[in-house]
């Protein structure tokens, strides 16, 4: 009896698995979108789609040893009065249904970002097929031009951009990645600001990145590159931070995972790899004035040193730690100075004041973040040199 029940149960489950779905879509009817780009403004949008070509992924093309004969992606654009209309119009020219579940990259054109991206945000909040975890980039130009570019050695440019931002977040911490969800959370907070990584085209022949022939070259004359941090106040791009300013903001936002700091003083040059960092930035009220108190605790390794001091000497180790701390402090001041000049609260000070001093926030929220220009900053950096390296002396001294 028990055996018969087991057999009946197995047959029932098998029947469920074999039952078809009326609304199912076959895999060969889907256009798997790996990246999208948006240009234009309200009432006049251009949506660009980067579609994976599965056959090209399995034939060894796109830079494999057998040679590049077919691109692994196809890119096309549609035009419409609304973003939803641009997606609908894709059916007029593309034979497959757009599938956004694998879409991990959103590139927004610079002009569109400056005009305002409220409609872009709205569509990501309202539509189930739009992913709020998508990584956001700003193109220094038109987004549709950037999505046409190949990024050797990767076959799929959208995935290449995702890997580049992930590598920077882990190794350099210069331009931290930001998802659509994080972006929306930041610009809708009391601080009302967010930073988005910006990409640029560098080189003399950018049009060559449109062809799979670029995989046959040992060195491309052009490349896509993270080039800055676009600053948003609410839904509009209002400014830009360079590399030095952006790394300072990363320190203040406690977004440093790994990074390298260089200390240069005359003929003395040292390089330190920061492996661990914890930063606490706290607004402190002093009478009717606020200042920002920044505590930094960092641990790292000595990568190189041109000085001739003995590395195992405790006094020398202390001096090296002071050098690294001085460099970190300088980087933080660079980022803070940029935020004050632009009156942009990228580090969420307004949120912290609201939480810590709710009554005071009611008085200053209308003039925030203009109050930033009047704030002082106090920075305390404690650097611990975990490993000075294998050599007890600098290599310059060993050469003598």
XYZ file of C-alpha atoms in Angstrom:
400
model
C 0.000 0.000 0.000
C 2.805 2.398 0.983
C 4.667 1.548 -2.210
C 1.576 2.290 -4.314
C 1.203 5.675 -2.601
C 4.832 6.498 -3.322
C 4.435 5.599 -6.991
C 1.256 7.686 -7.223
C 3.038 10.636 -5.602
C 5.968 10.425 -8.039
C 3.588 10.272 -11.024
C 1.669 13.280 -9.699
C 4.856 15.387 -9.348
C 6.027 14.282 -12.802
C 2.680 15.330 -14.228
C 3.053 18.790 -12.730
C 6.544 19.157 -14.180
C 5.427 18.069 -17.621
C 2.390 20.336 -17.669
C 2.916 23.167 -20.156
C 2.271 26.827 -19.560
C 0.051 28.634 -22.040
C 1.904 31.942 -21.624
C 5.438 30.573 -21.714
C 7.999 32.110 -24.054
C 10.601 29.899 -25.721
C 14.234 30.814 -25.099
C 14.879 31.343 -28.814
C 12.118 33.976 -28.827
C 13.815 36.172 -26.210
C 16.315 38.995 -26.720
C 18.506 38.801 -23.602
C 19.479 42.387 -22.808
C 22.797 42.814 -20.991
C 22.935 46.640 -20.965
C 20.685 49.574 -21.806
C 21.382 53.202 -22.594
C 19.108 56.229 -22.373
C 19.441 59.585 -24.151
C 17.122 62.530 -24.684
C 14.700 64.303 -22.362
C 11.053 64.330 -21.303
C 8.839 63.891 -24.361
C 11.731 62.800 -26.603
C 13.620 59.661 -25.501
C 16.039 57.301 -27.233
C 16.460 53.875 -25.652
C 19.396 51.671 -26.691
C 19.604 47.918 -26.080
C 22.659 45.675 -26.068
C 21.432 42.164 -26.936
C 23.409 38.953 -26.469
C 23.777 36.697 -29.525
C 23.964 33.161 -28.040
C 25.341 31.549 -31.224
C 28.353 33.893 -31.167
C 29.091 32.902 -27.570
C 29.588 29.247 -28.517
C 31.434 29.525 -31.828
C 34.701 30.878 -30.421
C 34.194 34.346 -31.863
C 34.783 37.625 -30.099
C 38.488 37.328 -29.539
C 38.998 33.604 -29.088
C 41.845 31.589 -30.562
C 39.784 30.789 -33.632
C 39.472 34.469 -34.523
C 36.688 37.014 -34.325
C 34.052 36.533 -37.000
C 30.851 37.671 -35.273
C 30.086 40.070 -32.452
C 28.643 38.504 -29.312
C 26.174 41.380 -29.024
C 23.833 43.321 -31.263
C 22.906 46.931 -30.455
C 19.918 48.921 -31.679
C 17.933 51.994 -30.563
C 14.271 53.007 -30.521
C 12.689 56.443 -30.247
C 9.525 57.536 -28.428
C 7.752 60.220 -26.440
C 7.965 58.076 -23.281
C 10.457 55.441 -22.206
C 7.725 52.814 -22.183
C 6.878 53.691 -25.773
C 10.495 53.183 -26.818
C 10.362 49.625 -25.462
C 7.042 48.956 -27.195
C 8.439 50.196 -30.506
C 11.192 47.572 -30.369
C 8.591 45.117 -31.723
C 8.478 47.087 -34.982
C 12.061 46.231 -35.876
C 13.373 43.413 -33.689
C 12.066 39.830 -34.059
C 12.460 38.852 -30.417
C 10.914 39.972 -27.126
C 13.233 42.104 -24.990
C 14.183 40.284 -21.786
C 15.672 42.476 -19.025
C 16.315 39.954 -16.228
C 20.048 39.848 -17.135
C 20.337 43.609 -17.639
C 22.970 44.693 -15.103
C 24.115 48.001 -16.617
C 22.289 51.283 -17.269
C 24.186 54.024 -19.091
C 22.625 57.491 -19.120
C 23.813 60.134 -21.567
C 25.353 63.282 -20.082
C 22.797 65.664 -21.634
C 19.900 63.503 -20.439
C 21.367 63.497 -16.919
C 21.634 67.294 -16.944
C 18.038 67.690 -18.161
C 16.717 65.463 -15.364
C 16.077 61.728 -15.049
C 12.849 61.719 -13.035
C 11.073 59.672 -15.722
C 13.916 57.131 -15.823
C 13.676 56.657 -12.054
C 9.900 56.382 -12.224
C 9.975 53.565 -14.767
C 12.421 51.598 -12.608
C 10.109 51.935 -9.627
C 6.875 51.044 -11.447
C 7.809 48.206 -13.824
C 8.465 44.651 -12.720
C 10.781 43.959 -15.657
C 13.151 46.788 -14.611
C 15.788 45.825 -12.055
C 16.547 48.257 -9.228
C 19.884 46.480 -8.680
C 21.149 47.605 -12.105
C 24.496 49.475 -11.911
C 24.223 53.082 -13.105
C 26.805 54.950 -15.215
C 26.884 58.383 -16.827
C 28.318 58.574 -20.350
C 30.501 61.540 -21.199
C 28.552 61.867 -24.442
C 25.626 59.915 -25.893
C 24.834 56.609 -24.179
C 23.950 54.905 -27.472
C 27.481 55.528 -28.780
C 29.040 53.887 -25.723
C 26.888 50.753 -25.947
C 28.199 50.109 -29.459
C 31.800 49.885 -28.230
C 33.485 46.543 -27.585
C 35.750 46.145 -24.553
C 38.529 43.590 -25.209
C 39.115 40.937 -24.035
C 35.503 40.515 -22.876
C 32.937 39.435 -25.457
C 30.016 41.266 -23.836
C 30.652 44.999 -23.244
C 27.913 45.327 -20.604
C 29.501 42.608 -18.490
C 32.922 44.187 -19.046
C 31.721 47.500 -17.575
C 30.284 45.646 -14.597
C 33.610 43.895 -13.998
C 35.570 47.159 -14.322
C 33.489 48.920 -11.661
C 33.672 45.871 -9.389
C 37.460 45.725 -9.753
C 37.788 49.415 -8.938
C 35.530 49.063 -5.902
C 37.715 46.227 -4.587
C 41.174 47.496 -5.546
C 41.065 51.265 -5.920
C 37.850 52.503 -4.284
C 38.051 55.616 -6.476
C 34.625 55.446 -8.116
C 32.397 53.133 -6.027
C 29.602 51.362 -7.897
C 26.049 52.520 -7.289
C 22.823 50.661 -8.057
C 19.566 52.302 -9.095
C 18.118 51.464 -5.674
C 21.050 53.113 -3.869
C 20.884 56.117 -6.193
C 17.168 56.634 -5.525
C 17.710 56.268 -1.764
C 20.436 58.920 -1.728
C 18.738 61.601 -3.819
C 15.459 61.188 -1.906
C 17.182 61.551 1.494
C 17.717 64.770 3.477
C 21.089 65.254 1.796
C 19.486 64.874 -1.643
C 22.715 64.088 -3.491
C 24.482 61.112 -5.072
C 27.627 60.347 -7.045
C 27.527 58.189 -10.186
C 30.630 56.816 -11.975
C 31.264 58.453 -15.334
C 32.750 56.700 -18.371
C 34.625 58.294 -21.242
C 36.123 57.260 -24.570
C 39.869 57.795 -24.799
C 42.136 57.378 -27.784
C 42.540 58.392 -31.409
C 40.257 55.917 -33.217
C 37.138 55.215 -31.085
C 35.130 54.065 -34.126
C 37.315 50.930 -34.337
C 35.747 49.679 -31.106
C 32.523 49.161 -33.097
C 34.046 46.222 -34.985
C 35.110 42.740 -33.865
C 38.388 43.424 -35.673
C 39.533 45.102 -32.470
C 39.955 41.611 -30.961
C 42.621 40.869 -33.581
C 44.820 43.736 -32.379
C 47.330 43.396 -29.554
C 46.645 46.936 -28.384
C 43.588 49.028 -29.211
C 44.135 52.736 -29.901
C 40.947 53.608 -28.004
C 39.268 52.378 -24.838
C 36.376 52.888 -22.462
C 37.499 54.163 -19.086
C 36.115 55.270 -15.726
C 36.952 58.967 -15.824
C 35.158 60.740 -12.988
C 32.215 60.996 -10.644
C 29.059 62.749 -11.842
C 27.331 64.658 -9.042
C 23.533 64.623 -8.786
C 21.388 67.017 -6.787
C 17.980 65.334 -6.716
C 17.368 64.023 -10.266
C 19.777 66.316 -12.174
C 23.495 66.138 -12.862
C 24.990 69.350 -11.495
C 28.736 68.750 -11.407
C 31.742 66.487 -11.598
C 34.548 65.255 -9.336
C 37.971 64.223 -10.623
C 39.962 61.246 -9.377
C 41.639 63.043 -6.445
C 38.385 64.585 -5.251
C 36.466 61.337 -5.642
C 38.903 59.269 -3.559
C 38.537 61.846 -0.790
C 34.759 61.424 -0.892
C 35.225 57.633 -0.783
C 37.157 58.042 2.472
C 34.428 60.250 3.952
C 31.738 57.745 2.888
C 33.605 54.807 4.457
C 33.800 53.132 1.037
C 37.514 52.318 1.057
C 38.121 48.591 0.656
C 41.575 48.487 -0.915
C 43.531 51.405 -2.289
C 47.094 52.621 -2.733
C 48.370 55.870 -1.234
C 51.628 57.486 -2.298
C 53.723 59.781 -0.122
C 56.215 62.114 -1.810
C 58.449 64.537 0.074
C 61.453 65.752 -1.868
C 63.555 62.707 -2.740
C 61.576 60.445 -0.417
C 58.801 58.378 -2.007
C 56.728 55.706 -0.306
C 53.730 53.659 -1.443
C 51.280 51.990 0.925
C 48.537 49.467 0.216
C 45.510 50.082 2.418
C 43.961 46.701 3.151
C 41.435 47.712 5.781
C 39.886 51.035 6.700
C 37.121 52.175 9.020
C 35.951 55.767 8.837
C 33.428 57.548 11.031
C 32.307 61.039 9.990
C 30.180 62.740 12.650
C 28.691 66.264 12.620
C 29.254 68.002 15.976
C 27.328 71.042 17.164
C 29.371 73.839 18.718
C 26.972 76.585 19.879
C 25.132 77.505 16.636
C 27.898 76.163 14.426
C 28.606 72.647 13.129
C 31.888 70.977 12.319
C 32.608 67.516 10.909
C 34.679 65.184 13.070
C 36.366 62.448 11.013
C 38.064 59.456 12.671
C 40.036 57.114 10.420
C 41.563 53.793 11.411
C 43.518 52.122 8.606
C 45.764 49.101 8.263
C 48.102 48.501 5.351
C 51.388 47.257 3.934
C 54.432 49.079 2.700
C 54.710 48.485 -1.058
C 57.850 50.494 -1.787
C 60.187 53.006 -0.163
C 63.073 55.011 -1.583
C 64.399 56.146 1.793
C 67.530 54.563 3.234
C 66.244 53.970 6.767
C 66.191 50.450 8.224
C 62.641 49.109 8.012
C 62.749 47.115 11.221
C 63.602 50.171 13.269
C 60.529 51.048 15.365
C 61.130 54.759 15.003
C 61.308 54.392 11.219
C 58.117 52.330 11.168
C 56.372 55.041 13.124
C 57.591 57.633 10.636
C 56.282 55.546 7.720
C 52.890 55.290 9.426
C 52.857 59.062 9.881
C 53.609 59.508 6.173
C 50.684 57.300 5.191
C 48.372 59.064 7.672
C 49.407 62.446 6.287
C 48.568 61.318 2.735
C 45.156 59.965 3.772
C 44.383 63.215 5.564
C 45.359 65.185 2.464
C 43.064 63.046 0.286
C 40.134 63.586 2.644
C 40.728 67.353 2.659
C 40.762 67.347 -1.150
C 37.346 65.696 -1.300
C 35.911 67.898 1.464
C 37.118 71.068 -0.247
C 35.405 70.024 -3.497
C 32.090 69.359 -1.709
C 32.212 72.733 0.020
C 32.966 74.577 -3.214
C 30.065 72.864 -4.989
C 27.672 72.925 -1.995
C 26.885 69.233 -2.503
C 26.316 66.852 0.413
C 27.584 63.596 -1.075
C 28.463 62.162 2.323
C 25.046 62.394 4.005
C 25.831 65.010 6.660
C 22.263 66.322 6.421
C 20.897 62.854 7.222
C 23.141 62.640 10.288
C 22.215 66.110 11.574
C 18.518 65.283 11.137
C 18.986 62.092 13.144
C 21.190 63.609 15.851
C 19.685 67.095 16.122
C 16.082 66.821 14.813
C 14.966 70.197 16.194
C 17.932 72.001 14.670
C 17.365 70.296 11.329
C 13.956 71.956 11.004
C 15.731 75.333 11.116
C 18.428 74.610 8.555
C 16.864 72.111 6.144
C 15.618 74.834 3.797
C 19.141 76.235 3.376
C 20.888 72.855 3.255
C 23.358 71.985 1.745
C 24.445 75.629 1.521
C 25.517 75.381 5.157
C 28.373 73.084 4.112
C 30.521 76.064 3.101
C 30.520 77.281 6.718
C 31.478 73.958 8.277
C 34.946 73.149 9.549
C 36.465 69.694 9.510
C 38.645 67.908 12.051
C 40.473 64.808 10.809
C 42.263 62.233 12.950
C 44.008 59.383 11.130
C 45.516 56.376 12.877
C 47.559 54.246 10.465
C 48.972 50.845 11.362
C 51.711 49.398 9.178
C 51.086 45.654 9.397
C 53.902 44.460 7.133
C 56.894 46.561 6.052
C 57.923 43.980 3.453
C 60.588 41.287 3.234
C 63.584 43.626 3.136
C 64.730 45.369 6.300
C 66.370 48.126 4.267
C 65.397 49.979 1.121
C 66.715 48.520 -2.121
C 68.610 51.770 -2.808
C 70.807 51.029 0.168
C 71.366 47.427 -0.925
C 72.701 48.665 -4.267
C 75.572 50.498 -2.580
